[in-house]
Amino acid sequence: MNSDDFFLNLEHHFKSRLPFVAYRKPNNIVTKAFLQKTTDLHVTQYFQESGFVFAPFDDSNQTVLMPLAQCEVLTCELEMNTSEKHYSNSNQTNDEDKAFHVNLVNKGIDAIKKGLFHKVVLSRSETVDVSENISISVFKQLLQTYTSAFVYCWYHPNIGLWLGATPETLISVTGNRFKTMALAGTQAYLGIQDVIWQKKEQEEQQYVTDYIETQLKSLVSDLKISETQTIKAGNLLHLQSNISGILHTDLHSVLKKLHPTPAVCGLPVEEAKTFILKNESYNRNYYTGFLGELNLKETTSRNTKKRNVENNAYNSIKTVSHLFVNLRCMQIKTNEAFIYVGGGITKDSNTELEWQETVSKAETMKRALMS
């Protein structure tokens, strides 16, 4: 399908108040859409269905499913930019918002010093006035700007409209092989990736890596963890370790172990989560939850050199899931966009720097709104 028809279909579905999700995986030219045929709200508990899932931060709440069997699936190919654009920070923020967030960070640091937890991820919501019916144009802008992120536009009339460009994989599974990542630490991209990381960011990233290893080691074999590297996501740099192995359990069991990770919650997870729910000034909803393809069938060729009919015998069909953490995202309600941003707090955190980190992260979404 050509791109004009693809986006016209999205516009029509949205104006008809029918559920849909459109998305593109990182460094990919294929953009896909699931257009649900009815307004029914489907949920999943054990993640055994096929479709697209949208899960909240608080795992005591329900995960929404757009079932493959209830959807029309569209695809199109879009040309990718060769590089992501770099923008300066506008720094247009509210003094009252800053005062609240700085106070929240101080509360987190005090709790860490009292031994309640080692790390906590604290976030905020920033509101931007927008014009109505901008959803598809914002999605197009995100696609053009953030080629290395998982970019999506998700809508259900009973829940609302969400868009994002997240750099973080929760888990990818092909057959029984999985890949995930430990992503933490943030600094502004200033033209080079060979940068120095402070003790606070290195410690934060190691917390996440160690936690994932501990959570998964009883469920997997052949567990491999890469060296930590600096990766670029939009106008930001992060520390990342890649983790892979072979699963010996179902996806639901793994998700219970991984979500929420210390990268979006803290460590220990339950203590940090309790602090977040009590002290943040808003409901995160689907921010820092996860979303993506669930149990789709994928055909792969084991021997691409054979050109005769016997080649069919070398094809295999595997079940694949690609789930991403819902970061760098926003929710649009009528004439307002609610942008969600946060950062990891440790005993070494500096309140002013933590505030500036959230300002930098908010720029990811603001650029799409203001283009």
XYZ file of N, CA, C and O in Angstrom, residues 115-252:
552
model
N 17.436 4.288 53.561
C 17.515 2.863 53.290
C 16.231 2.224 52.784
O 16.114 0.996 52.781
N 15.248 3.035 52.318
C 13.991 2.468 51.830
C 14.167 1.752 50.494
O 13.478 0.778 50.207
N 15.086 2.254 49.671
C 15.422 1.622 48.395
C 16.745 2.205 47.919
O 17.246 3.197 48.472
N 17.312 1.596 46.846
C 18.592 2.061 46.302
C 18.401 3.076 45.185
O 19.259 3.929 44.963
N 17.294 2.952 44.472
C 17.022 3.813 43.324
C 15.524 3.948 43.153
O 14.770 3.009 43.443
N 15.071 5.124 42.682
C 13.671 5.308 42.342
C 13.588 6.189 41.106
O 14.380 7.122 40.936
N 12.673 5.855 40.202
C 12.480 6.635 38.980
C 11.265 7.536 39.185
O 10.144 7.050 39.379
N 11.503 8.842 39.149
C 10.446 9.812 39.423
C 10.130 10.607 38.162
O 11.028 11.007 37.421
N 8.841 10.829 37.932
C 8.419 11.422 36.665
C 7.426 12.548 36.893
O 6.949 12.790 38.005
N 7.095 13.196 35.791
C 6.117 14.283 35.826
C 5.398 14.346 34.491
O 5.821 13.750 33.501
N 4.308 15.107 34.474
C 3.541 15.339 33.261
C 3.613 16.820 32.916
O 3.486 17.680 33.785
N 3.834 17.113 31.647
C 3.898 18.497 31.166
C 2.812 18.705 30.120
O 2.669 17.893 29.200
N 2.046 19.767 30.234
C 0.911 20.005 29.346
C 1.260 21.049 28.291
O 1.806 22.110 28.594
N 0.918 20.742 27.033
C 1.140 21.660 25.913
C -0.175 21.834 25.163
O -0.862 20.854 24.865
N -0.547 23.068 24.876
C -1.761 23.338 24.088
C -1.527 22.946 22.635
O -0.479 23.270 22.049
N -2.505 22.264 22.047
C -2.393 21.833 20.650
C -3.720 22.076 19.942
O -4.750 22.294 20.577
N -3.681 22.017 18.631
C -4.922 22.119 17.860
C -5.574 20.748 17.784
O -4.929 19.719 17.983
N -6.857 20.723 17.489
C -7.566 19.444 17.414
C -7.163 18.664 16.159
O -6.682 19.216 15.181
N -7.369 17.359 16.223
C -7.169 16.473 15.064
C -5.756 16.544 14.478
O -5.566 16.649 13.265
N -4.761 16.518 15.369
C -3.375 16.564 14.892
C -2.697 15.203 14.993
O -1.514 15.076 14.698
N -3.419 14.182 15.415
C -2.797 12.911 15.768
C -1.959 12.309 14.646
O -0.808 11.916 14.857
N -2.510 12.224 13.441
C -1.803 11.563 12.349
C -0.618 12.400 11.891
O 0.450 11.864 11.558
N -0.752 13.723 11.898
C 0.378 14.575 11.505
C 1.521 14.467 12.511
O 2.695 14.491 12.119
N 1.196 14.351 13.803
C 2.240 14.164 14.815
C 2.925 12.818 14.630
O 4.152 12.700 14.722
N 2.148 11.793 14.336
C 2.715 10.471 14.078
C 3.674 10.518 12.893
O 4.781 9.965 12.948
N 3.292 11.194 11.814
C 4.170 11.325 10.651
C 5.476 12.016 11.033
O 6.563 11.613 10.588
N 5.376 13.050 11.857
C 6.576 13.785 12.259
C 7.497 12.910 13.106
O 8.721 12.935 12.952
N 6.915 12.124 14.001
C 7.717 11.213 14.813
C 8.427 10.184 13.934
O 9.599 9.848 14.165
N 7.724 9.670 12.931
C 8.325 8.701 12.014
C 9.521 9.287 11.291
O 10.552 8.616 11.110
N 9.414 10.540 10.870
C 10.498 11.175 10.128
C 11.675 11.556 11.017
O 12.817 11.572 10.577
N 11.387 11.836 12.278
C 12.422 12.380 13.155
C 13.190 11.304 13.916
O 14.399 11.421 14.114
N 12.508 10.224 14.339
C 13.141 9.245 15.232
C 13.207 7.865 14.575
O 12.415 6.981 14.860
N 14.184 7.718 13.683
C 14.285 6.493 12.898
C 14.798 5.306 13.716
O 14.542 4.159 13.359
N 15.521 5.553 14.808
C 16.081 4.453 15.593
C 15.206 4.082 16.785
O 15.606 3.270 17.618
N 14.023 4.668 16.884
C 13.107 4.387 17.993
C 11.922 3.551 17.515
O 11.662 3.431 16.313
N 11.193 2.961 18.474
C 9.904 2.351 18.181
C 8.873 3.476 18.223
O 8.592 4.052 19.280
N 8.314 3.807 17.071
C 7.397 4.943 16.932
C 5.980 4.414 16.763
O 5.745 3.490 15.981
N 5.023 4.994 17.493
C 3.663 4.461 17.427
C 2.613 5.545 17.608
O 2.871 6.631 18.145
N 1.404 5.211 17.150
C 0.193 5.993 17.409
C -0.887 4.985 17.778
O -1.226 4.126 16.953
N -1.442 5.080 18.991
C -2.387 4.086 19.516
C -3.662 4.786 19.960
O -3.618 5.806 20.654
N -4.810 4.227 19.570
C -6.087 4.861 19.920
C -7.152 3.829 20.227
O -7.300 2.824 19.515
N -7.866 4.078 21.305
C -9.106 3.357 21.590
C -10.086 4.365 22.181
O -9.729 5.114 23.095
N -11.327 4.426 21.673
C -12.266 5.450 22.139
C -12.574 5.361 23.635
O -12.947 6.369 24.248
N -12.413 4.185 24.246
C -12.675 4.041 25.680
C -11.488 4.440 26.547
O -11.633 4.572 27.764
N -10.329 4.642 25.931
C -9.111 4.925 26.701
C -8.457 6.222 26.281
O -8.068 7.032 27.119
N -8.323 6.446 24.970
C -7.718 7.688 24.514
C -6.674 7.478 23.446
O -6.524 6.388 22.884
N -5.939 8.550 23.168
C -4.949 8.595 22.106
C -3.553 8.769 22.698
O -3.310 9.702 23.457
N -2.645 7.864 22.344
C -1.261 7.913 22.812
C -0.323 7.843 21.612
O -0.577 7.117 20.650
N 0.790 8.602 21.701
C 1.832 8.548 20.684
C 3.189 8.532 21.376
O 3.332 9.058 22.484
N 4.190 7.957 20.708
C 5.505 7.931 21.332
C 6.602 7.524 20.371
O 6.356 7.074 19.244
N 7.831 7.686 20.848
C 9.038 7.271 20.127
C 10.020 6.775 21.177
O 10.838 7.535 21.690
N 9.912 5.502 21.527
C 10.681 4.970 22.646
C 11.963 4.284 22.192
O 11.959 3.551 21.200
N 13.067 4.476 22.919
C 14.331 3.835 22.558
C 14.544 2.481 23.216
O 15.548 1.828 22.954
N 13.622 2.043 24.080
C 13.920 0.889 24.942
C 13.066 -0.336 24.633
O 11.834 -0.292 24.668
N 13.735 -1.448 24.352
C 13.087 -2.739 24.200
C 12.855 -3.359 25.567
O 13.768 -3.390 26.407
N 11.621 -3.844 25.812
C 11.389 -4.638 27.014
C 11.854 -6.067 26.759
O 12.678 -6.604 27.500
N 11.345 -6.676 25.699
C 11.803 -8.013 25.306
C 11.368 -8.305 23.880
O 10.289 -7.891 23.449
N 12.242 -8.988 23.140
C 11.908 -9.529 21.825
C 12.122 -11.026 21.876
O 13.185 -11.479 22.317
N 11.131 -11.789 21.418
C 11.204 -13.245 21.468
C 10.915 -13.799 20.078
O 9.916 -13.447 19.451
N 11.804 -14.666 19.596
C 11.589 -15.404 18.354
C 11.735 -16.882 18.660
O 12.831 -17.345 19.002
N 10.625 -17.607 18.577
C 10.665 -19.000 19.017
C 10.931 -19.043 20.516
O 10.164 -18.497 21.306
N 12.057 -19.647 20.910
C 12.426 -19.673 22.324
C 13.651 -18.802 22.612
O 14.195 -18.841 23.713
N 14.079 -18.030 21.631
C 15.228 -17.145 21.836
C 14.742 -15.721 22.132
O 13.813 -15.241 21.497
N 15.389 -15.078 23.082
C 14.945 -13.747 23.478
C 16.111 -12.762 23.483
O 17.280 -13.139 23.607
N 15.748 -11.480 23.362
C 16.686 -10.375 23.515
C 16.022 -9.301 24.362
O 14.815 -9.056 24.236
N 16.784 -8.699 25.237
C 16.294 -7.555 25.988
C 17.466 -6.595 26.181
O 18.550 -6.805 25.616
N 17.273 -5.538 26.940
C 18.346 -4.585 27.168
C 18.213 -3.948 28.542
O 17.122 -3.884 29.120
N 19.347 -3.516 29.059
C 19.374 -2.675 30.255
C 19.739 -1.276 29.793
O 20.841 -1.061 29.274
N 18.819 -0.335 29.926
C 19.009 1.033 29.439
C 18.805 2.000 30.589
O 17.738 2.014 31.213
N 19.807 2.792 30.890
C 19.696 3.769 31.977
C 20.791 4.813 31.794
O 21.712 4.637 30.994
N 20.698 5.891 32.571
C 21.666 6.976 32.434
C 21.311 7.849 31.254
O 20.967 7.350 30.182
N 21.383 9.146 31.428
C 21.012 10.086 30.373
C 21.912 11.309 30.405
O 22.239 11.824 31.481
N 22.326 11.743 29.219
C 22.925 13.074 29.077
C 22.612 13.587 27.679
O 22.262 12.821 26.777
N 22.689 14.896 27.524
C 22.351 15.519 26.239
C 23.371 15.154 25.175
O 24.571 15.053 25.451
N 22.880 14.919 23.958
C 23.769 14.699 22.816
C 24.230 16.051 22.281
O 23.421 16.888 21.888
N 25.562 16.255 22.272
C 26.129 17.534 21.841
C 27.047 17.362 20.638
O 28.033 18.075 20.487
N 26.726 16.379 19.806
C 27.483 16.196 18.580
C 28.442 15.025 18.574
O 28.918 14.614 17.522
N 28.760 14.456 19.751
C 29.639 13.295 19.828
C 29.047 12.259 20.784
O 28.335 12.601 21.722
N 29.357 10.971 20.517
C 28.892 9.899 21.394
C 29.978 9.391 22.328
O 29.689 8.643 23.262
N 31.217 9.768 22.075
C 32.326 9.352 22.942
C 32.401 10.314 24.125
O 33.148 11.289 24.121
N 31.594 10.038 25.136
C 31.448 10.956 26.266
C 31.859 10.278 27.575
O 32.007 9.060 27.641
N 32.026 11.078 28.596
C 32.353 10.582 29.934
C 31.066 10.461 30.742
O 30.247 11.387 30.769
N 30.889 9.325 31.389
C 29.725 9.101 32.234
C 30.125 9.190 33.708
O 31.150 8.646 34.112
N 29.303 9.881 34.480
C 29.584 10.043 35.903
C 29.213 8.772 36.674
O 28.491 7.899 36.169
N 29.684 8.698 37.903
C 29.434 7.530 38.754
C 27.939 7.277 38.907
O 27.485 6.125 38.903
N 27.153 8.324 39.048
C 25.712 8.182 39.251
C 25.077 7.424 38.091
O 24.296 6.496 38.292
N 25.387 7.810 36.832
C 24.795 7.156 35.670
C 25.300 5.718 35.514
O 24.539 4.813 35.171
N 26.586 5.501 35.759
C 27.141 4.149 35.654
C 26.505 3.214 36.683
O 26.179 2.060 36.385
N 26.335 3.729 37.887
C 25.721 2.930 38.955
C 24.261 2.623 38.623
O 23.791 1.493 38.811
N 23.554 3.617 38.085
C 22.146 3.448 37.727
C 21.986 2.353 36.671
O 21.100 1.502 36.762
N 22.869 2.379 35.656
C 22.784 1.382 34.603
C 23.132 -0.022 35.121
O 22.513 -1.015 34.725
N 24.077 -0.100 36.019
C 24.468 -1.405 36.564
C 23.351 -2.002 37.414
O 23.147 -3.218 37.418
N 22.626 -1.154 38.135
C 21.465 -1.627 38.898
C 20.497 -2.386 37.985
O 20.014 -3.474 38.318
N 20.199 -1.767 36.824
C 19.226 -2.348 35.902
C 19.751 -3.671 35.334
O 19.035 -4.673 35.273
N 21.022 -3.673 34.925
C 21.626 -4.884 34.358
C 21.603 -6.036 35.354
O 21.201 -7.164 35.031
N 22.043 -5.756 36.583
C 22.092 -6.806 37.616
C 20.700 -7.343 37.927
O 20.516 -8.545 38.145
N 19.718 -6.439 37.963
C 18.350 -6.857 38.278
C 17.809 -7.804 37.205
O 17.233 -8.851 37.521
N 17.975 -7.429 35.939
C 17.468 -8.275 34.852
C 18.143 -9.638 34.879
O 17.491 -10.684 34.719
N 19.449 -9.664 35.105
C 20.166 -10.935 35.180
C 19.617 -11.808 36.312
O 19.365 -13.003 36.135
N 19.409 -11.215 37.476
C 18.889 -11.957 38.630
C 17.491 -12.483 38.372
O 17.161 -13.633 38.689
N 16.638 -11.653 37.771
C 15.257 -12.049 37.520
C 15.140 -13.170 36.502
O 14.248 -14.014 36.594
N 16.035 -13.196 35.519
C 15.889 -14.132 34.411
C 16.675 -15.426 34.562
O 16.362 -16.419 33.899
N 17.689 -15.444 35.399
C 18.631 -16.574 35.372
C 17.988 -17.923 35.667
O 18.464 -18.956 35.189
N 16.883 -17.946 36.426
C 16.215 -19.224 36.708
C 15.259 -19.635 35.591
O 14.760 -20.763 35.578
N 15.007 -18.737 34.630
C 14.037 -19.000 33.569
C 14.688 -19.238 32.211
O 13.999 -19.608 31.257
N 16.005 -19.030 32.119
C 16.663 -19.065 30.815
C 17.958 -19.855 30.899
O 18.449 -20.187 31.979
N 18.515 -20.137 29.717
C 19.860 -20.698 29.629
C 20.647 -19.894 28.605
O 20.088 -19.083 27.861
N 21.959 -20.131 28.566
C 22.846 -19.450 27.624
C 22.704 -17.936 27.726
O 22.675 -17.221 26.714
N 22.610 -17.423 28.963
C 22.419 -15.989 29.189
C 23.701 -15.229 28.850
O 24.774 -15.536 29.369
N 23.591 -14.255 27.979
C 24.740 -13.447 27.564
C 24.442 -11.971 27.815
O 23.333 -11.495 27.517
N 25.443 -11.251 28.347
C 25.309 -9.814 28.606
C 26.474 -9.103 27.935
O 27.639 -9.421 28.181
N 26.173 -8.141 27.087
C 27.216 -7.431 26.341
C 27.908 -6.389 27.220
O 27.440 -6.057 28.316
N 28.997 -5.864 26.706
C 29.633 -4.714 27.341
C 28.699 -3.510 27.257
O 27.914 -3.373 26.315
N 28.776 -2.641 28.233
C 27.961 -1.421 28.221
C 28.463 -0.476 27.140
O 29.668 -0.288 26.974
N 27.520 0.102 26.388
C 27.887 1.039 25.330
C 27.015 2.278 25.396
O 25.932 2.271 26.001
N 27.473 3.348 24.779
C 26.702 4.582 24.683
C 25.888 4.556 23.401
O 26.427 4.318 22.315
N 24.575 4.778 23.522
C 23.717 4.820 22.338
C 23.001 6.170 22.277
O 22.783 6.816 23.299
N 22.644 6.573 21.065
C 21.975 7.851 20.837
C 20.501 7.618 20.560
O 20.141 6.737 19.783
N 19.650 8.398 21.214
C 18.207 8.348 20.977
C 17.702 9.787 20.872
O 17.521 10.465 21.885
N 17.509 10.237 19.639
C 17.100 11.627 19.443
C 18.195 12.577 19.880
O 19.337 12.499 19.429
N 17.862 13.488 20.805
C 18.833 14.462 21.292
C 19.479 14.027 22.599
O 20.081 14.836 23.301
N 19.381 12.715 22.922
C 19.902 12.210 24.188
C 20.836 11.023 23.970
O 20.755 10.315 22.966
N 21.716 10.817 24.955
C 22.579 9.644 25.008
C 22.214 8.815 26.234
O 21.838 9.356 27.278
N 22.336 7.483 26.092
C 22.058 6.579 27.202
C 23.129 5.502 27.266
O 23.843 5.251 26.287
N 23.216 4.834 28.414
C 24.052 3.651 28.573
C 23.192 2.412 28.350
O 22.089 2.313 28.892
N 23.713 1.463 27.570
C 22.925 0.280 27.228
C 23.778 -0.981 27.250
O 24.911 -0.991 26.775
N 23.214 -2.042 27.815
C 23.770 -3.388 27.713
C 22.731 -4.279 27.062
O 21.555 -4.226 27.424
N 23.153 -5.109 26.109
C 22.250 -6.050 25.457
C 22.314 -7.401 26.156
O 23.394 -7.871 26.522
N 21.141 -8.015 26.336
C 21.035 -9.273 27.073
C 20.259 -10.261 26.203
O 19.231 -9.904 25.623
N 20.741 -11.501 26.105
C 20.084 -12.496 25.266
C 20.206 -13.876 25.884
O 21.004 -14.094 26.802
N 19.421 -14.819 25.357
C 19.474 -16.191 25.855
C 18.341 -17.024 25.291
O 17.667 -16.633 24.330
N 18.122 -18.179 25.904
C 17.076 -19.105 25.502
C 16.069 -19.265 26.629
O 16.449 -19.551 27.773
N 14.783 -19.060 26.324
C 13.724 -19.142 27.328
C 13.318 -20.584 27.591
O 13.248 -21.401 26.668
N 13.005 -20.877 28.852
C 12.482 -22.189 29.222
C 11.125 -22.059 29.915
O 10.741 -22.921 30.705
N 10.406 -20.988 29.599
C 9.094 -20.747 30.198
C 8.266 -19.921 29.231
O 8.732 -19.552 28.145
N 7.029 -19.604 29.604
C 6.153 -18.830 28.729
C 6.404 -17.336 28.899
O 7.010 -16.894 29.877
N 5.913 -16.558 27.949
C 6.141 -15.117 27.941
C 5.543 -14.444 29.170
O 6.138 -13.522 29.741
N 4.367 -14.895 29.607
C 3.725 -14.295 30.769
C 4.615 -14.364 32.004
O 4.740 -13.383 32.760
